Tab-separated table of C-alpha atoms in Angstrom:
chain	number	residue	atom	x	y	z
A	1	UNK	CA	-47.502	-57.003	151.284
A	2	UNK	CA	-50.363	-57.028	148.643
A	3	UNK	CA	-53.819	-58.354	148.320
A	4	UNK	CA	-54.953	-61.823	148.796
A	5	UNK	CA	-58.620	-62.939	147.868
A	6	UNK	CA	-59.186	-66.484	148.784
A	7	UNK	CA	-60.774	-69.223	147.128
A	8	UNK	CA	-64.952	-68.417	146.650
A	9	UNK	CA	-66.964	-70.716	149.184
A	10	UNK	CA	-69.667	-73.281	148.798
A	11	UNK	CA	-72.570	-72.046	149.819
A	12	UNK	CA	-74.885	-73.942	151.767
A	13	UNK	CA	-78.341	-75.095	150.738
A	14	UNK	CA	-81.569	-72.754	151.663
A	15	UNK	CA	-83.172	-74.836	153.657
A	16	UNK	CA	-80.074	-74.816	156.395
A	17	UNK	CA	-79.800	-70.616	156.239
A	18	UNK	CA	-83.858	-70.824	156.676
A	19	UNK	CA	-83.490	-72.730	159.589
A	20	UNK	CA	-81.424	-70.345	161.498
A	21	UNK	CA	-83.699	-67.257	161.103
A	22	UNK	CA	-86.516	-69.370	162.785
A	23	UNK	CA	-84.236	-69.416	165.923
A	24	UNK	CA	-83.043	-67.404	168.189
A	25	UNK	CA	-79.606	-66.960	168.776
A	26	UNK	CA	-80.076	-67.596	172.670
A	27	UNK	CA	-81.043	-71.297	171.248
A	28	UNK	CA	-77.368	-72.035	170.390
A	29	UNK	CA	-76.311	-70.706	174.178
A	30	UNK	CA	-78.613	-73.332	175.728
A	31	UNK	CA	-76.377	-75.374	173.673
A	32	UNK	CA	-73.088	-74.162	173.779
A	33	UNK	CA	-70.729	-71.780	174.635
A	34	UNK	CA	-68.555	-71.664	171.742
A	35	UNK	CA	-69.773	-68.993	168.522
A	36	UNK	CA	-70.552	-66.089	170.213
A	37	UNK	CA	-68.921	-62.844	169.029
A	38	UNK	CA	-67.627	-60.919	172.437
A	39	UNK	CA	-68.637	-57.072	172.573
A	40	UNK	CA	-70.504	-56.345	169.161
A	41	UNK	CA	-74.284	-54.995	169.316
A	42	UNK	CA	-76.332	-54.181	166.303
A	43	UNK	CA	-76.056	-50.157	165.081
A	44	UNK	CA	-79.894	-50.103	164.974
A	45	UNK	CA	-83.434	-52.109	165.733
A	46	UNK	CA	-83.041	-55.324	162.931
A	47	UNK	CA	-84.796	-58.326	162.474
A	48	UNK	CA	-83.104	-61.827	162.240
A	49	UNK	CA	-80.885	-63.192	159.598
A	50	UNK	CA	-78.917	-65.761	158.903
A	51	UNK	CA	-76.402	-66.158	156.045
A	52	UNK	CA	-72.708	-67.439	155.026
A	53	UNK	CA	-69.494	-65.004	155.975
A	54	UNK	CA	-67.850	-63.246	153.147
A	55	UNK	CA	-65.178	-62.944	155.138
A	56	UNK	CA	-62.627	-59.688	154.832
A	57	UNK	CA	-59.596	-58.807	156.755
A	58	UNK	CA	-58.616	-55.144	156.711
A	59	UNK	CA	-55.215	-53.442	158.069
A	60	UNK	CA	-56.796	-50.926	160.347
A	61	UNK	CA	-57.146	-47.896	158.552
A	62	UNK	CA	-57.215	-48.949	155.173
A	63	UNK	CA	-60.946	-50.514	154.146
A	64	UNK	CA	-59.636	-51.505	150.075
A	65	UNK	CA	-60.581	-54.959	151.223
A	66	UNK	CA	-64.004	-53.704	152.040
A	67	UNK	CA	-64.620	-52.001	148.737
A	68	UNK	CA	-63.158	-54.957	146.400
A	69	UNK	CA	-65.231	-57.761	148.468
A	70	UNK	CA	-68.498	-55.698	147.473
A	71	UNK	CA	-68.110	-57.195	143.849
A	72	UNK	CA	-67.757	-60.422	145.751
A	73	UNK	CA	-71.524	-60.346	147.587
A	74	UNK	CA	-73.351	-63.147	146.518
A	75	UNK	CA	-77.339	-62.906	147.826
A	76	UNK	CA	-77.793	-64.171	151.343
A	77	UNK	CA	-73.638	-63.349	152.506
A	78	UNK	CA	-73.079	-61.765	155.156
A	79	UNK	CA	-70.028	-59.348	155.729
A	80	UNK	CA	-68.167	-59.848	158.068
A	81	UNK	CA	-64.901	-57.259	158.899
A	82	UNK	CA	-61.865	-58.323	161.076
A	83	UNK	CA	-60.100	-54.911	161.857
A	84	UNK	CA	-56.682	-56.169	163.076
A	85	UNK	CA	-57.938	-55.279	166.491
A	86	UNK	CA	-58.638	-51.736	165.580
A	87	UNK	CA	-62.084	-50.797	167.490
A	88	UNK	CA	-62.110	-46.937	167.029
A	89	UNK	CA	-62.453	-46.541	163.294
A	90	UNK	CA	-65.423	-47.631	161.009
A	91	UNK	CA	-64.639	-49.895	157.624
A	92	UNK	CA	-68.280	-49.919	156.934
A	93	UNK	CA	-70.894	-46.817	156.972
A	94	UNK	CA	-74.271	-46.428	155.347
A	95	UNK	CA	-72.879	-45.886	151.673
A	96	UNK	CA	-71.542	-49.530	152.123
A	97	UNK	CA	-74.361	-50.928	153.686
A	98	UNK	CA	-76.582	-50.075	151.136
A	99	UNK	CA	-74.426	-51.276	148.172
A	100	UNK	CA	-74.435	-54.535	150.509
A	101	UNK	CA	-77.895	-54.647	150.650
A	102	UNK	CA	-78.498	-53.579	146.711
A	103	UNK	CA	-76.417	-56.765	146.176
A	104	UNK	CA	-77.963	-59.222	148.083
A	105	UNK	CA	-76.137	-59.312	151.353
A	106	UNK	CA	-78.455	-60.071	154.376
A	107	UNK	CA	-75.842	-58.169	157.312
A	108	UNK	CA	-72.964	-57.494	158.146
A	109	UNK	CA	-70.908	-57.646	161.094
A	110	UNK	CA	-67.719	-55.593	161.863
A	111	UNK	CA	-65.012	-56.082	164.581
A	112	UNK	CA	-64.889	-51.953	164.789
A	113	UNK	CA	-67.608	-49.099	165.033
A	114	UNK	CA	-69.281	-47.654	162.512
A	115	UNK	CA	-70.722	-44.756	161.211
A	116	UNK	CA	-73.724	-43.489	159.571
A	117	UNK	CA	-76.071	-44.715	161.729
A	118	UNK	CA	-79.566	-42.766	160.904
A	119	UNK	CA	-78.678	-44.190	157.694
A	120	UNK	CA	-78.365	-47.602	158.300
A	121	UNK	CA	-81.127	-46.931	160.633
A	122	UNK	CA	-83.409	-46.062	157.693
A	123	UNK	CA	-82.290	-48.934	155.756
A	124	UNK	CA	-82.981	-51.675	158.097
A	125	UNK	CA	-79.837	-53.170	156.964
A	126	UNK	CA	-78.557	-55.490	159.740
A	127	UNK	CA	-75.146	-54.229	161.014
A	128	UNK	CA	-73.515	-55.277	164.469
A	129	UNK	CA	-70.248	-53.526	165.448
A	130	UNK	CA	-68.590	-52.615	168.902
A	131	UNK	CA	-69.924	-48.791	168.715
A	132	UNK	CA	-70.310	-45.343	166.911
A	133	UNK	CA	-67.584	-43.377	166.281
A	134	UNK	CA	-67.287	-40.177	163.096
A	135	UNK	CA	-63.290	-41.528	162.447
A	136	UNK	CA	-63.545	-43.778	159.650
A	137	UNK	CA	-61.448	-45.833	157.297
A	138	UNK	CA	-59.771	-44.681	154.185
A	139	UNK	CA	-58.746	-46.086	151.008
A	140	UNK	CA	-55.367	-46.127	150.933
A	141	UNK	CA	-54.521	-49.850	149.144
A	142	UNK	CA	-51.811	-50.804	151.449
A	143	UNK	CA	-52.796	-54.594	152.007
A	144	UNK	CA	-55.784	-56.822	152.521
A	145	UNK	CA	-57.620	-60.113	152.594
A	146	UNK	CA	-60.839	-61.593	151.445
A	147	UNK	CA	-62.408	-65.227	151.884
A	148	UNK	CA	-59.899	-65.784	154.617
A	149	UNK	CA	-59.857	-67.241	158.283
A	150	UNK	CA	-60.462	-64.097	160.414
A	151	UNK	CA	-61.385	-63.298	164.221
A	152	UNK	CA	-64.571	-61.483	165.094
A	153	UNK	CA	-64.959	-60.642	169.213
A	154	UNK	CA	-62.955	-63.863	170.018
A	155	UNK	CA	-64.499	-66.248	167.320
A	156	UNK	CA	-62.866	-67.861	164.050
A	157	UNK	CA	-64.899	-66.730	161.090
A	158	UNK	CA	-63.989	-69.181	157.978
A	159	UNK	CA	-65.582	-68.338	154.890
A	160	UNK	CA	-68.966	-69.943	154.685
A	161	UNK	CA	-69.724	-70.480	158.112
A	162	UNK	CA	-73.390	-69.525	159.503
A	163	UNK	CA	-73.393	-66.266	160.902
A	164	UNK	CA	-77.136	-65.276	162.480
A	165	UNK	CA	-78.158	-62.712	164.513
A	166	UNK	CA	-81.137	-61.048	166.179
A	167	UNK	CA	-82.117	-58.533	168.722
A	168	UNK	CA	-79.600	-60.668	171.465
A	169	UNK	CA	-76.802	-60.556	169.469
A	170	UNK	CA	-74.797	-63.026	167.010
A	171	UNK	CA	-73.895	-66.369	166.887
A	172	UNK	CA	-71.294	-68.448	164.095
A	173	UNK	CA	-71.591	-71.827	163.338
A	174	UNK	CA	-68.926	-73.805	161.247
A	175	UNK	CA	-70.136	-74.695	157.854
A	176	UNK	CA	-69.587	-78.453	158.206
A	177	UNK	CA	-71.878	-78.252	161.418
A	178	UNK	CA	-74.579	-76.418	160.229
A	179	UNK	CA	-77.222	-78.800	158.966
A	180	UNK	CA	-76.664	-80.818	162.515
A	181	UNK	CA	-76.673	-77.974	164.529
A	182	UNK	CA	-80.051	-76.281	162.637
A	183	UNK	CA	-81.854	-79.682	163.618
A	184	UNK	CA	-81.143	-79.180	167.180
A	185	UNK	CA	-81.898	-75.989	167.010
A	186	UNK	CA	-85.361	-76.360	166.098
A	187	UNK	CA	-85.485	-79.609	167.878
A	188	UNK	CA	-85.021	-77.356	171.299
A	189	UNK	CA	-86.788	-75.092	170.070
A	190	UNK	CA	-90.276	-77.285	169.797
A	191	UNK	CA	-89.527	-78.669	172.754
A	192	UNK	CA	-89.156	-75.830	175.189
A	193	UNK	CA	-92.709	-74.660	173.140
A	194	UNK	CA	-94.262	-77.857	174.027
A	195	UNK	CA	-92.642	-77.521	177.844
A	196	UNK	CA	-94.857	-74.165	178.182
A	197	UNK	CA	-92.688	-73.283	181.435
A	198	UNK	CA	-94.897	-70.355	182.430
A	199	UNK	CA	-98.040	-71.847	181.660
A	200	UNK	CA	-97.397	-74.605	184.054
A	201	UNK	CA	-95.746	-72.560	186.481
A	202	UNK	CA	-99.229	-70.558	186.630
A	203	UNK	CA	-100.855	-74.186	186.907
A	204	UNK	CA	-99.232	-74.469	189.986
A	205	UNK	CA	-96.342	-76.568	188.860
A	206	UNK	CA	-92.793	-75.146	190.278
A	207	UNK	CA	-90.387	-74.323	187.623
A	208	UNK	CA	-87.801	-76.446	188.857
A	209	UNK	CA	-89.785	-79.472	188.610
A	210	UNK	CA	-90.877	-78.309	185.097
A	211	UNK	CA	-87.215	-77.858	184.167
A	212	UNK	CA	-85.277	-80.699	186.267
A	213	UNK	CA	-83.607	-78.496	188.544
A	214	UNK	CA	-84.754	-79.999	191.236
A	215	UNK	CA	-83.584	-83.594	190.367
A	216	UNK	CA	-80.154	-82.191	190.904
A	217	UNK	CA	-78.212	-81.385	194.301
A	218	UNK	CA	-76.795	-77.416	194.110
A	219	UNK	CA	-73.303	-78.052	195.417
């Protein structure tokens, strides 16, 4: 087998990525339950970001794919690793996430563990993986992909498609979607402002009234 790099990606407008990191991620699962990346937590304390997969697929031990998509990082990607179901290694440590970050990439998200972590720590680079571990990668150019479909914790990752994140976790949305689901987003996102659940609750008002639970029967 050799290498395959996909066709580069439209990217989508600003104003769509900017809408994301004014959400929370929790947002989307008052919404739905599809997007959500099972198992992956971020390496260390990040803010929120949002930004278009750069997409890699690796063969377990051998990260190649890794290193050639880093000439690939357009500002605003984020990097996102599928392992081939390897969670014990790491594909992506601090040396990578700073060259990420020196070219523009906003996170990165990796269906393994990763290593490095006081560094990453330091940069405030956003990284989720499923863990820590000291066994990493190598390069050993055996075979890999890049702007390709690939899974992350249970979810399709196309190239382009939102990924976002923030201290819950992080959440994919399919590039064709992404302007309609960013205006629902905010949409429920003024709205439960304006609902100001404890504030009325503290005015007396039960929460389930406040909410509509209680216009609903329980079983």
């Amino acid at each position: 087998m050799s290498f395959l790099i996909g066709s580069d990606f439209k990217r989508p407008d600003s104003e769509v990525v900017d809408a994301f990191t004014r959400v929370g991620t929790a947002a989307l699962g008052h919404l739905t339950d599809f997007g959500f990346p099972r198992g992956l937590r971020p390496v260390a304390p990040c803010g929120p970001f949002a930004g278009p997969a750069l997409t890699v697929k690796i063969p377990h031990v051998d990260s190649t794919a890794v290193h050639r998509a880093m000439s690939l990082i357009r500002p605003g990607d984020v990097v996102v690793i599928d392992q081939s179901g390897d969670d014990r290694r790491s594909s992506f440590g601090g040396t990578l996430a700073g060259i990420a970050a020196d070219l523009g990439a906003v996170a990165a998200v990796c269906d393994g563990s990763t290593n490095d972590v006081e560094e990453i720590r330091e940069l405030g680079f956003p990284v989720y993986s499923r863990g820590v571990t000291s066994l990493t990668t190598r390069v050993l150019s055996l075979e890999g992909r890049i702007n390709v479909p690939v899974s992350v914790g249970g979810v399709v990752v196309m190239p382009g498609d939102i990924v976002f994140g923030d201290g819950d976790g992080i959440a994919v949305v399919p590039a064709e979607e992404a302007a309609e689901i960013a205006g629902r987003l905010l949409r429920f996102e003024d709205e439960t402002a304006r609902l100001d659940l404890r504030g009325g609750v503290r005015a007396g008002t039960a929460l389930a009234s406040l909410t509509g639970a209680d216009r609903g029967g329980l079983g």
